[in-house]
mmCIF file of C-alpha atoms in Angstrom:
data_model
loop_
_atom_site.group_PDB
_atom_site.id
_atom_site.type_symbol
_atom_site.label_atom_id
_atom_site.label_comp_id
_atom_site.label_asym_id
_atom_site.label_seq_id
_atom_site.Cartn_x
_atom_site.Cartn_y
_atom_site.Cartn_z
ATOM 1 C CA UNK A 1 23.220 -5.815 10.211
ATOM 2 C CA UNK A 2 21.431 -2.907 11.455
ATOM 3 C CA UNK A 3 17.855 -1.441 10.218
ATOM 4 C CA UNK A 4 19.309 1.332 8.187
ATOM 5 C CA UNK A 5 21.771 -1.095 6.151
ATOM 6 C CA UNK A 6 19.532 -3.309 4.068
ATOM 7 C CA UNK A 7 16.625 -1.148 3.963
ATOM 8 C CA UNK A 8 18.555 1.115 1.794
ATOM 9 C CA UNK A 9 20.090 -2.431 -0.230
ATOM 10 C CA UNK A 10 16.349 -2.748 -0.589
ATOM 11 C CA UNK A 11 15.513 0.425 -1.389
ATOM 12 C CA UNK A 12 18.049 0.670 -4.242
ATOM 13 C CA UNK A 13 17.405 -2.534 -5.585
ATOM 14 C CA UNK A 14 13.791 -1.944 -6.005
ATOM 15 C CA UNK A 15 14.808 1.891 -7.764
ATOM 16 C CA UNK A 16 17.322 -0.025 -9.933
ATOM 17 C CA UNK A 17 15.346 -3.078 -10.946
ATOM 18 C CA UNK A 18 11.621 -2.938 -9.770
ATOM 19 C CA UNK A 19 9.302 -5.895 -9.564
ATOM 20 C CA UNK A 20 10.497 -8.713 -11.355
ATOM 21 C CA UNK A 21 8.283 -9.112 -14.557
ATOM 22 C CA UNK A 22 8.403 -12.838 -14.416
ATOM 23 C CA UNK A 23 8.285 -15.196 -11.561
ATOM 24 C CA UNK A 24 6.916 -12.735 -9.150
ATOM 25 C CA UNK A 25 6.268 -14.232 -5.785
ATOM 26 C CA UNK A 26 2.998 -12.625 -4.951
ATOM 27 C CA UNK A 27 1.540 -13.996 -8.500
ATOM 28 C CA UNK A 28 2.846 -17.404 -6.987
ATOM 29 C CA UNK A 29 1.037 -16.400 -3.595
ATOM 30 C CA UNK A 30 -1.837 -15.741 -5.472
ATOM 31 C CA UNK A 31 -2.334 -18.829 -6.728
ATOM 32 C CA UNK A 32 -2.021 -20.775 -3.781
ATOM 33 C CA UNK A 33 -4.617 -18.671 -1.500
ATOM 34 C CA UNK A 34 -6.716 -19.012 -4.560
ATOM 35 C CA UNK A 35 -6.490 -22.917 -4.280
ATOM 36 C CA UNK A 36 -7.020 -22.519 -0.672
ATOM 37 C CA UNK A 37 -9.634 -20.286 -0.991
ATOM 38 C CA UNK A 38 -11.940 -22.890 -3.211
ATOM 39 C CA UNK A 39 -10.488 -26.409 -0.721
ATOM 40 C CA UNK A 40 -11.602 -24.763 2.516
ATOM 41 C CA UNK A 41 -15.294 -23.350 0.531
ATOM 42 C CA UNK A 42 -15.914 -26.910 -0.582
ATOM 43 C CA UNK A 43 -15.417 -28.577 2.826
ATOM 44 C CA UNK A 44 -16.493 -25.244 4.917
ATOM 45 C CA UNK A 45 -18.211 -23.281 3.383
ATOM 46 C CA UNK A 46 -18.241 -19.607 3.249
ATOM 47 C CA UNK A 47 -18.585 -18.333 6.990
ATOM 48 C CA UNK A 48 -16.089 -16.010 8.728
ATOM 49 C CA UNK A 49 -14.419 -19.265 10.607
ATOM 50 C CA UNK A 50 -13.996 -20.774 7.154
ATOM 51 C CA UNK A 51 -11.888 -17.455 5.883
ATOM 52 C CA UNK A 52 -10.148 -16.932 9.821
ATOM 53 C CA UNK A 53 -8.245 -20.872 8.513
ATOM 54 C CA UNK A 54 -8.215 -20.071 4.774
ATOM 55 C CA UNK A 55 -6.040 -16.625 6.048
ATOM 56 C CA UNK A 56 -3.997 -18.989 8.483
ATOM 57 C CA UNK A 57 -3.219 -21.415 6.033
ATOM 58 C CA UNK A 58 -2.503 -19.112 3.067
ATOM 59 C CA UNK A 59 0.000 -16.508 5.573
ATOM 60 C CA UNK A 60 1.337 -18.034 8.452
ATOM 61 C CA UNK A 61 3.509 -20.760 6.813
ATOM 62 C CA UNK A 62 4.992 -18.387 4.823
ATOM 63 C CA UNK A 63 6.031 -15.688 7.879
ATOM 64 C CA UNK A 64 7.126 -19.057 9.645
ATOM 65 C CA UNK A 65 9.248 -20.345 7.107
ATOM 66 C CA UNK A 66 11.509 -17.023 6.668
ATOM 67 C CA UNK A 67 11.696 -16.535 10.283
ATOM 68 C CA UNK A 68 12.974 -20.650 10.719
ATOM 69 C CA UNK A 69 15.215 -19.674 7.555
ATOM 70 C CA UNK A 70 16.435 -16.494 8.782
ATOM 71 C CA UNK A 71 17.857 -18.424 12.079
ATOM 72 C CA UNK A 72 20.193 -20.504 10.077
ATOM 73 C CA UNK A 73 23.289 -17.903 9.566
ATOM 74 C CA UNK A 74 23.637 -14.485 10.421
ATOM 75 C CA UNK A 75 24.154 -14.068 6.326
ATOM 76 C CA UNK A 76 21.148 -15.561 5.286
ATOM 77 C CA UNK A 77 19.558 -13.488 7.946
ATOM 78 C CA UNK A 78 20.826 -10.139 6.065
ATOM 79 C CA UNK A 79 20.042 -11.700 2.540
ATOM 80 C CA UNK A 80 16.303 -12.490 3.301
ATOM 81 C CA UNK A 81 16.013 -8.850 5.151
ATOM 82 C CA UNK A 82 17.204 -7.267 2.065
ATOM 83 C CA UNK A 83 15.383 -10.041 -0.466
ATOM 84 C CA UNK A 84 11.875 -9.623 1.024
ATOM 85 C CA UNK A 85 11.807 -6.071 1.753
ATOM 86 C CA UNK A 86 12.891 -5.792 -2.288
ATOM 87 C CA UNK A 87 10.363 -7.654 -2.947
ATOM 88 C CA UNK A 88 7.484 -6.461 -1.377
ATOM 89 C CA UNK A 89 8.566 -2.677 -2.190
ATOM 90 C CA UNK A 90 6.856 -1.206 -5.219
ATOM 91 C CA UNK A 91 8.011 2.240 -5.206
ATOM 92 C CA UNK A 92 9.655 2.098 -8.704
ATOM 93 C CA UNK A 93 6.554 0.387 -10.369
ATOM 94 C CA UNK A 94 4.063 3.341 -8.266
ATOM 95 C CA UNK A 95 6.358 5.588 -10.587
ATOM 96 C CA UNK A 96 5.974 3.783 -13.645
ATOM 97 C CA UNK A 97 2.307 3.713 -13.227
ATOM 98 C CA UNK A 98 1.549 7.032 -12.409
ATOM 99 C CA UNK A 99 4.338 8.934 -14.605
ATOM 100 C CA UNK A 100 2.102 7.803 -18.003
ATOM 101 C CA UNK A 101 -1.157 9.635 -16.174
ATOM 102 C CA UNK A 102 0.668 12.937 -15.670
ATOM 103 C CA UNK A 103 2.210 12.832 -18.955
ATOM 104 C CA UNK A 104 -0.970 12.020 -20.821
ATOM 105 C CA UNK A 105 -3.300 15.115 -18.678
ATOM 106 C CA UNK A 106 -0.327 17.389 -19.101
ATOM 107 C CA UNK A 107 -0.422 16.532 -23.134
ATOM 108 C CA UNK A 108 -4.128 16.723 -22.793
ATOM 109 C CA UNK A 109 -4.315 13.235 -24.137
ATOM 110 C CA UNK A 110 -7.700 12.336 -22.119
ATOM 111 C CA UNK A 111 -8.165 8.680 -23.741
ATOM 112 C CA UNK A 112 -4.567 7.835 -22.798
ATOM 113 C CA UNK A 113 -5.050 9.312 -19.634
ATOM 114 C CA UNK A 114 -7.993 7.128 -18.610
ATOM 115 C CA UNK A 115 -6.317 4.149 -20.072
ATOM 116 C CA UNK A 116 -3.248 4.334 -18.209
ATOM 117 C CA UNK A 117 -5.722 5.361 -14.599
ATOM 118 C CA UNK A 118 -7.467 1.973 -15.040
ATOM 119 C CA UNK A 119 -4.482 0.240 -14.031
ATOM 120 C CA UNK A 120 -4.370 1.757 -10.647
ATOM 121 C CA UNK A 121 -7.695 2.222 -9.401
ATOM 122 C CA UNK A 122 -11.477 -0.105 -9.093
ATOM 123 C CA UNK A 123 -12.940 3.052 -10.153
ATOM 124 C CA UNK A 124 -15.286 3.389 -13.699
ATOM 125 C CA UNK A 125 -12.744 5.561 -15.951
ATOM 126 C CA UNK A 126 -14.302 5.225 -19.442
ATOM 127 C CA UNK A 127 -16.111 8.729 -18.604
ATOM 128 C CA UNK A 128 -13.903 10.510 -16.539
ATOM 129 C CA UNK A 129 -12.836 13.844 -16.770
ATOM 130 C CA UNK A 130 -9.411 14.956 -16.775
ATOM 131 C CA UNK A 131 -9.841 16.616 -13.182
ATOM 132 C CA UNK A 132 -11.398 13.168 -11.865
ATOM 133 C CA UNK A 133 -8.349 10.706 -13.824
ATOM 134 C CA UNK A 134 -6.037 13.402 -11.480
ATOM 135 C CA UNK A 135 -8.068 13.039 -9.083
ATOM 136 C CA UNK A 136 -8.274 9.139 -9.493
ATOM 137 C CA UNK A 137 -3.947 9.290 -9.601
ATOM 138 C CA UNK A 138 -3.249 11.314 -7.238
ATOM 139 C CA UNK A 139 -5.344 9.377 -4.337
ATOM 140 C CA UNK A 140 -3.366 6.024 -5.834
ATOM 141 C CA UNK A 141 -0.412 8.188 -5.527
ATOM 142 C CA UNK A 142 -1.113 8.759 -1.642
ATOM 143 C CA UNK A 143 -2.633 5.553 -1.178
ATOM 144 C CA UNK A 144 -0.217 2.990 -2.524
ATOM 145 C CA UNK A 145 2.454 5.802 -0.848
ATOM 146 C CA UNK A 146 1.632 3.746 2.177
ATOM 147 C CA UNK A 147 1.056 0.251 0.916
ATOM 148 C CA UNK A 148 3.939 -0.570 -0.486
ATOM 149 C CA UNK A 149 6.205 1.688 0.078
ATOM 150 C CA UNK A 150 6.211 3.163 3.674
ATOM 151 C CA UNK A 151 4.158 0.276 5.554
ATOM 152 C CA UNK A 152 6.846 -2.667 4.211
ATOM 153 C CA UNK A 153 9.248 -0.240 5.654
ATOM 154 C CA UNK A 154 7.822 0.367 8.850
ATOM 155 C CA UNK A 155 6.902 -2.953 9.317
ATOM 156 C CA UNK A 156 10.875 -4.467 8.244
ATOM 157 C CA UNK A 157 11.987 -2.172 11.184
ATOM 158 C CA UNK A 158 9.144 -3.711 13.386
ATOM 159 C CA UNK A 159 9.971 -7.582 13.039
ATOM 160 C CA UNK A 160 12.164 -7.630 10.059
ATOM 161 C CA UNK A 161 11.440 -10.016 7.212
ATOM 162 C CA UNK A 162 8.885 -11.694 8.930
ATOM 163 C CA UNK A 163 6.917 -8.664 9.879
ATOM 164 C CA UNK A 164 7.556 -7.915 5.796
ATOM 165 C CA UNK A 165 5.973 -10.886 5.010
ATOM 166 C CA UNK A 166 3.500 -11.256 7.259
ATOM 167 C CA UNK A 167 1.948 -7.215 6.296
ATOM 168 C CA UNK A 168 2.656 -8.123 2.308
ATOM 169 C CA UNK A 169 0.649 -11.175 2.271
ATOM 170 C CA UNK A 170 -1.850 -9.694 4.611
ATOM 171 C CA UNK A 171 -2.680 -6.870 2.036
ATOM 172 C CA UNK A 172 -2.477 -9.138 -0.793
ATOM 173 C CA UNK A 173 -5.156 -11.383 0.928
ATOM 174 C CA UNK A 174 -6.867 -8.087 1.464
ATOM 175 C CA UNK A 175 -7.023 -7.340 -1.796
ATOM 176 C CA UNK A 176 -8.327 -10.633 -3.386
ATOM 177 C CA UNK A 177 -10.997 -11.144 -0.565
ATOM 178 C CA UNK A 178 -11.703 -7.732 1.769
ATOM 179 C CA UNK A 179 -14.446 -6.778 -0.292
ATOM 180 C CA UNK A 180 -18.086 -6.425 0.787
ATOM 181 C CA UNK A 181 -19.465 -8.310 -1.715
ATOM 182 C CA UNK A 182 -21.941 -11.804 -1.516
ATOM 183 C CA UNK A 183 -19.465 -13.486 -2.026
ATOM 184 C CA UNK A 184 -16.913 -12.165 0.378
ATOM 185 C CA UNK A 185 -18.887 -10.496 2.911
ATOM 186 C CA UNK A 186 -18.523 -13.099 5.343
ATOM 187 C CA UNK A 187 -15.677 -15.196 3.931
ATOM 188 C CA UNK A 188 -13.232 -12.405 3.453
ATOM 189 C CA UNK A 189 -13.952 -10.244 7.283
ATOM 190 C CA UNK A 190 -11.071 -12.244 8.604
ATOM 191 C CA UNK A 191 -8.615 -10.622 6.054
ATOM 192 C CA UNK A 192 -10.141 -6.978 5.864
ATOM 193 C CA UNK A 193 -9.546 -6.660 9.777
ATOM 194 C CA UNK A 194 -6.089 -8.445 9.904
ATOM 195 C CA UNK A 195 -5.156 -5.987 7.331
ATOM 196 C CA UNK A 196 -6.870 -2.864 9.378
ATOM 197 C CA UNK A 197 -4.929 -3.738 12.309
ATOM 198 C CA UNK A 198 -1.730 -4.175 10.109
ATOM 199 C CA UNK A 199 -1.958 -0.986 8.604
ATOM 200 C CA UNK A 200 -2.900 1.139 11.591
ATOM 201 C CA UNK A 201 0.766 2.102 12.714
ATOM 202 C CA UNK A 202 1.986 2.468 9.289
ATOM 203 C CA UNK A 203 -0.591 4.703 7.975
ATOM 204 C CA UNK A 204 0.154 6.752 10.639
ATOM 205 C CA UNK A 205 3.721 7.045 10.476
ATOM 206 C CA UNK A 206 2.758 7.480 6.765
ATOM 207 C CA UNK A 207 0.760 10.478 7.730
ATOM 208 C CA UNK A 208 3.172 11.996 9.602
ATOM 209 C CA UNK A 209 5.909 11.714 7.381
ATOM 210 C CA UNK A 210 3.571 13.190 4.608
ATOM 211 C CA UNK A 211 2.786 15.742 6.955
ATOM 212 C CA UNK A 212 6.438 16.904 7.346
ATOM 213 C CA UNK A 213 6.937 16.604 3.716
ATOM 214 C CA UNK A 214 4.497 18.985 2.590
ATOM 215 C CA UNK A 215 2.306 21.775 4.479
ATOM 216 C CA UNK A 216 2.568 20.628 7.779
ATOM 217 C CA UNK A 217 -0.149 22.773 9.498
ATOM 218 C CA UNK A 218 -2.731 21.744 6.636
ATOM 219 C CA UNK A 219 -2.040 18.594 6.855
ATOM 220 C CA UNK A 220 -2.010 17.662 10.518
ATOM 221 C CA UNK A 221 -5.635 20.155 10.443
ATOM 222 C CA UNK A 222 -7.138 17.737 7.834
ATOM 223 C CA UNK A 223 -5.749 14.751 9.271
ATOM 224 C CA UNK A 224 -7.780 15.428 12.407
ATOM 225 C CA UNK A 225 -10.773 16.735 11.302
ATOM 226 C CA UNK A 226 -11.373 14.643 8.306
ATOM 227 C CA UNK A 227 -9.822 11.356 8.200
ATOM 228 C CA UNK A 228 -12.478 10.204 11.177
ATOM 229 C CA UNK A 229 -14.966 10.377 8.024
ATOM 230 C CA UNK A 230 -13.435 8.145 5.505
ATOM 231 C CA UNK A 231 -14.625 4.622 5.780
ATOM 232 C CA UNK A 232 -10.987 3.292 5.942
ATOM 233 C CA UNK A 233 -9.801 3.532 8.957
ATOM 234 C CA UNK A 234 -6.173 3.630 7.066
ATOM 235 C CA UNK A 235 -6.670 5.363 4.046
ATOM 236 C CA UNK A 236 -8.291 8.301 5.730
ATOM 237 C CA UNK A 237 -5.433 9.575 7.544
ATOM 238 C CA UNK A 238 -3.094 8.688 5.011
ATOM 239 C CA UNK A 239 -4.948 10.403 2.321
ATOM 240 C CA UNK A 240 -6.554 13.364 4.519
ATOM 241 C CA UNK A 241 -3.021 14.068 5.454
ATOM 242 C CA UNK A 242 -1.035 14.013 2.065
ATOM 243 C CA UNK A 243 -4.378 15.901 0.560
ATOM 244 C CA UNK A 244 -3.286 18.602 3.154
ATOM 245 C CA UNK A 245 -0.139 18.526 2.816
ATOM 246 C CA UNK A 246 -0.405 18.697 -1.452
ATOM 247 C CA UNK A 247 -2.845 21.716 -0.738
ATOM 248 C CA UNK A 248 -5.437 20.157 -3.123
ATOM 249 C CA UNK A 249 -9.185 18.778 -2.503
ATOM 250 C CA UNK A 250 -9.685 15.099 -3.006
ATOM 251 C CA UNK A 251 -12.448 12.818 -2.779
ATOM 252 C CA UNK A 252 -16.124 13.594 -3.383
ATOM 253 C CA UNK A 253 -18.034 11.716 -6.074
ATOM 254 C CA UNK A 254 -16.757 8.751 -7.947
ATOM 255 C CA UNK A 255 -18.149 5.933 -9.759
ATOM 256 C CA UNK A 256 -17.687 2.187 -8.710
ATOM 257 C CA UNK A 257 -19.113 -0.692 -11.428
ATOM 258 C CA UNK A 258 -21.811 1.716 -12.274
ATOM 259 C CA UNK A 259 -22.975 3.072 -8.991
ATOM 260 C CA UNK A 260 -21.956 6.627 -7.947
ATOM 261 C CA UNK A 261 -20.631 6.926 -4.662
ATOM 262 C CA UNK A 262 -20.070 10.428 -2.786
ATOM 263 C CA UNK A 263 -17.065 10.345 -0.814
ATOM 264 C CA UNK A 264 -16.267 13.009 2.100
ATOM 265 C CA UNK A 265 -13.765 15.499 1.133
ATOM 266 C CA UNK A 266 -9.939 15.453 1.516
ATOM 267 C CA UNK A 267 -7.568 18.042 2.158
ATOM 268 C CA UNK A 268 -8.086 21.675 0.953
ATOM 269 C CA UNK A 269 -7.359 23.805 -1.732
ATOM 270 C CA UNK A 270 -8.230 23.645 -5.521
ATOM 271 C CA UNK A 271 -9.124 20.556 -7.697
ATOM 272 C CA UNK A 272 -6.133 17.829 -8.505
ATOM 273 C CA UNK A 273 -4.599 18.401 -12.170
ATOM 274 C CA UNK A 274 -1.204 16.910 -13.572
ATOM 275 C CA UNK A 275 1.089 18.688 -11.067
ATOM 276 C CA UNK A 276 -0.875 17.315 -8.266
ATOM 277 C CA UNK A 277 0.203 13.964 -9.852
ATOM 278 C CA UNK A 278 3.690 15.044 -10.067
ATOM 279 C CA UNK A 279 3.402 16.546 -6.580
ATOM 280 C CA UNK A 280 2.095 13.416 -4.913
ATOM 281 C CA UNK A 281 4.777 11.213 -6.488
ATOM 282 C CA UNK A 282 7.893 13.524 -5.146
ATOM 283 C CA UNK A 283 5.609 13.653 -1.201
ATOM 284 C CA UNK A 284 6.240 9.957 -1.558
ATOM 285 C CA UNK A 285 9.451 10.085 -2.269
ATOM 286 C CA UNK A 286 10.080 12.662 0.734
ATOM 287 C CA UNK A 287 8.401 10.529 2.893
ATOM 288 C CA UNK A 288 11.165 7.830 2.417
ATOM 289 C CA UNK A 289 13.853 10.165 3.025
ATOM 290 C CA UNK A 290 11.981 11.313 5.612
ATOM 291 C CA UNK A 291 12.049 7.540 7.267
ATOM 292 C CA UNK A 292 15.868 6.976 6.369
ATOM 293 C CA UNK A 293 16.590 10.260 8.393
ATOM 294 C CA UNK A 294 14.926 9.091 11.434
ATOM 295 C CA UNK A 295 16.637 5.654 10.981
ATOM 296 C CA UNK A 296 19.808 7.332 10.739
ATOM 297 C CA UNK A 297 19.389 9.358 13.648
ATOM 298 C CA UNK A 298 18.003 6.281 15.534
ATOM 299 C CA UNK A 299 21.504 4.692 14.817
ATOM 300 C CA UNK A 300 23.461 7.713 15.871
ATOM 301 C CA UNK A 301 21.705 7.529 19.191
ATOM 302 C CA UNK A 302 22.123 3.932 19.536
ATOM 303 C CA UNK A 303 25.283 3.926 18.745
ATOM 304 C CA UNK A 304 26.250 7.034 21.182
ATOM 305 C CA UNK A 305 25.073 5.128 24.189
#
């Protein structure tokens, strides 16, 4: 089965059905780095060689299993291409998230507005503003764009369900111990860099593709002059170029468990408001076509030779 087949299998079963709300893998995943995590603390300790075998041991038998699996029979090959890449997709639940947001700053409906924001960002939200809670949205918009949506993609075309795997656990691991925190500072390096290096090509395919989507000129100018500024080496071309290509302004100040934080700015243009939200949803959703195209043509041109 070629690329283009079961990425769009995938691709419509995540539109038609979304994450499964029981029995989720990842929750399942979750659980067993979080067993690991406390079995190699007790006998290791907390250094950055203790969280290099926690990583190992909580990934790699997972990314060896579906490759061994996916070498039985051609057909289970195809069903675990189109199975994981489902899986790890979350394009339909990004939607479901951030469609509430918009609604609630286009009613005006501030309190329901933060509400529904704390679901998709670390940020404070109990005193946001409605320009910040668009703000807040329309960064998750850009962010989780790339995450998961465009980088399972790129990285199912890369090494198939393997390279799904191994990128979707990576950033789940990221997520649950990349944090720069006492407690993680050491422990969790391993998996902040693993998922760095993971994301690198995929945020900038990501970029491009939001680039083409949008205003192109914008967003390849604020791609290269401010994504170099953004802590995340990642997020800031991902965001600097869909900022750009939205014609809005995003970062600057924003509150973390009670600490203010100023942030370089994104992009240019005015502030973020409900259309920005809207806006930064349908980018995403151009950026996908925009990777199907370039599959398809991919396929012509093998296919010519």
């Amino acid at each position: 089965m070629s690329i283009l087949l079961p990425t769009v299998l995938a691709l419509a079963l995540d539109r038609l059905f979304g994450e499964p709300p029981r029995w989720h893998p990842l929750v399942g995943f979750g659980r067993w780095a979080g067993a690991l995590e406390r079995l190699v603390r007790q006998h290791l300790g907390e250094g950055v060689g203790a969280g290099m075998l926690a990583w190992a041991l909580a990934v790699l038998p997972w990314v060896g299993l579906v490759a061994a699996l996916g070498r039985v029979h051609p057909f289970v090959e195809d069903a675990l291409a189109v199975g994981c890449l489902a899986l790890a997709l979350g394009a339909r639940s990004l939607r479901e998230h951030l469609e509430p947001v918009r609604d609630a700053l286009a009613a005006a409906d501030l309190p329901t507005a933060r509400a529904r924001v704390a679901f998709l960002v670390s940020r404070d939200t109990a005193a946001m503003t409605g320009e910040e809670v668009a703000r807040a949205a329309t960064e998750s918009a850009l962010e989780n764009g790339h995450d998961a949506v465009l980088a399972p993609l790129v990285w199912f075309a890369l090494l198939g369900a393997p390279g799904v795997v191994l990128h979707r656990l990576a950033n789940t691991l990221d997520a649950m111990w990349g944090y720069r925190t006492p407690r993680y500072e050491r422990f969790g390096k391993c998996a902040a860099r693993i998922d760095d290096a993971l994301g690198w090509p995929s945020a900038r395919v990501t970029a491009l593709l939001y680039a083409l989507g949008g205003r192109t000129a914008a967003a390849l100018r604020c791609w290269r002059r401010q994504a170099p500024q953004w802590e995340s080496p990642n997020a800031g071309p991902v965001m600097a170029s869909g900022a750009g290509a939205l014609g809005v302004t995003l970062g600057g100040e924003a509150s973390y468990g009670g600490t203010r934080h100023e942030r370089p700015l994104l992009g240019e243009g005015p502030a973020p408001s409900a259309a920005s939200v809207a806006a930064a949803m349908e980018l995403v959703e151009r950026a996908v076509w925009g990777w199907l195209l370039l599959l398809a043509l991919l396929a012509l041109v093998g296919g010519a030779r």
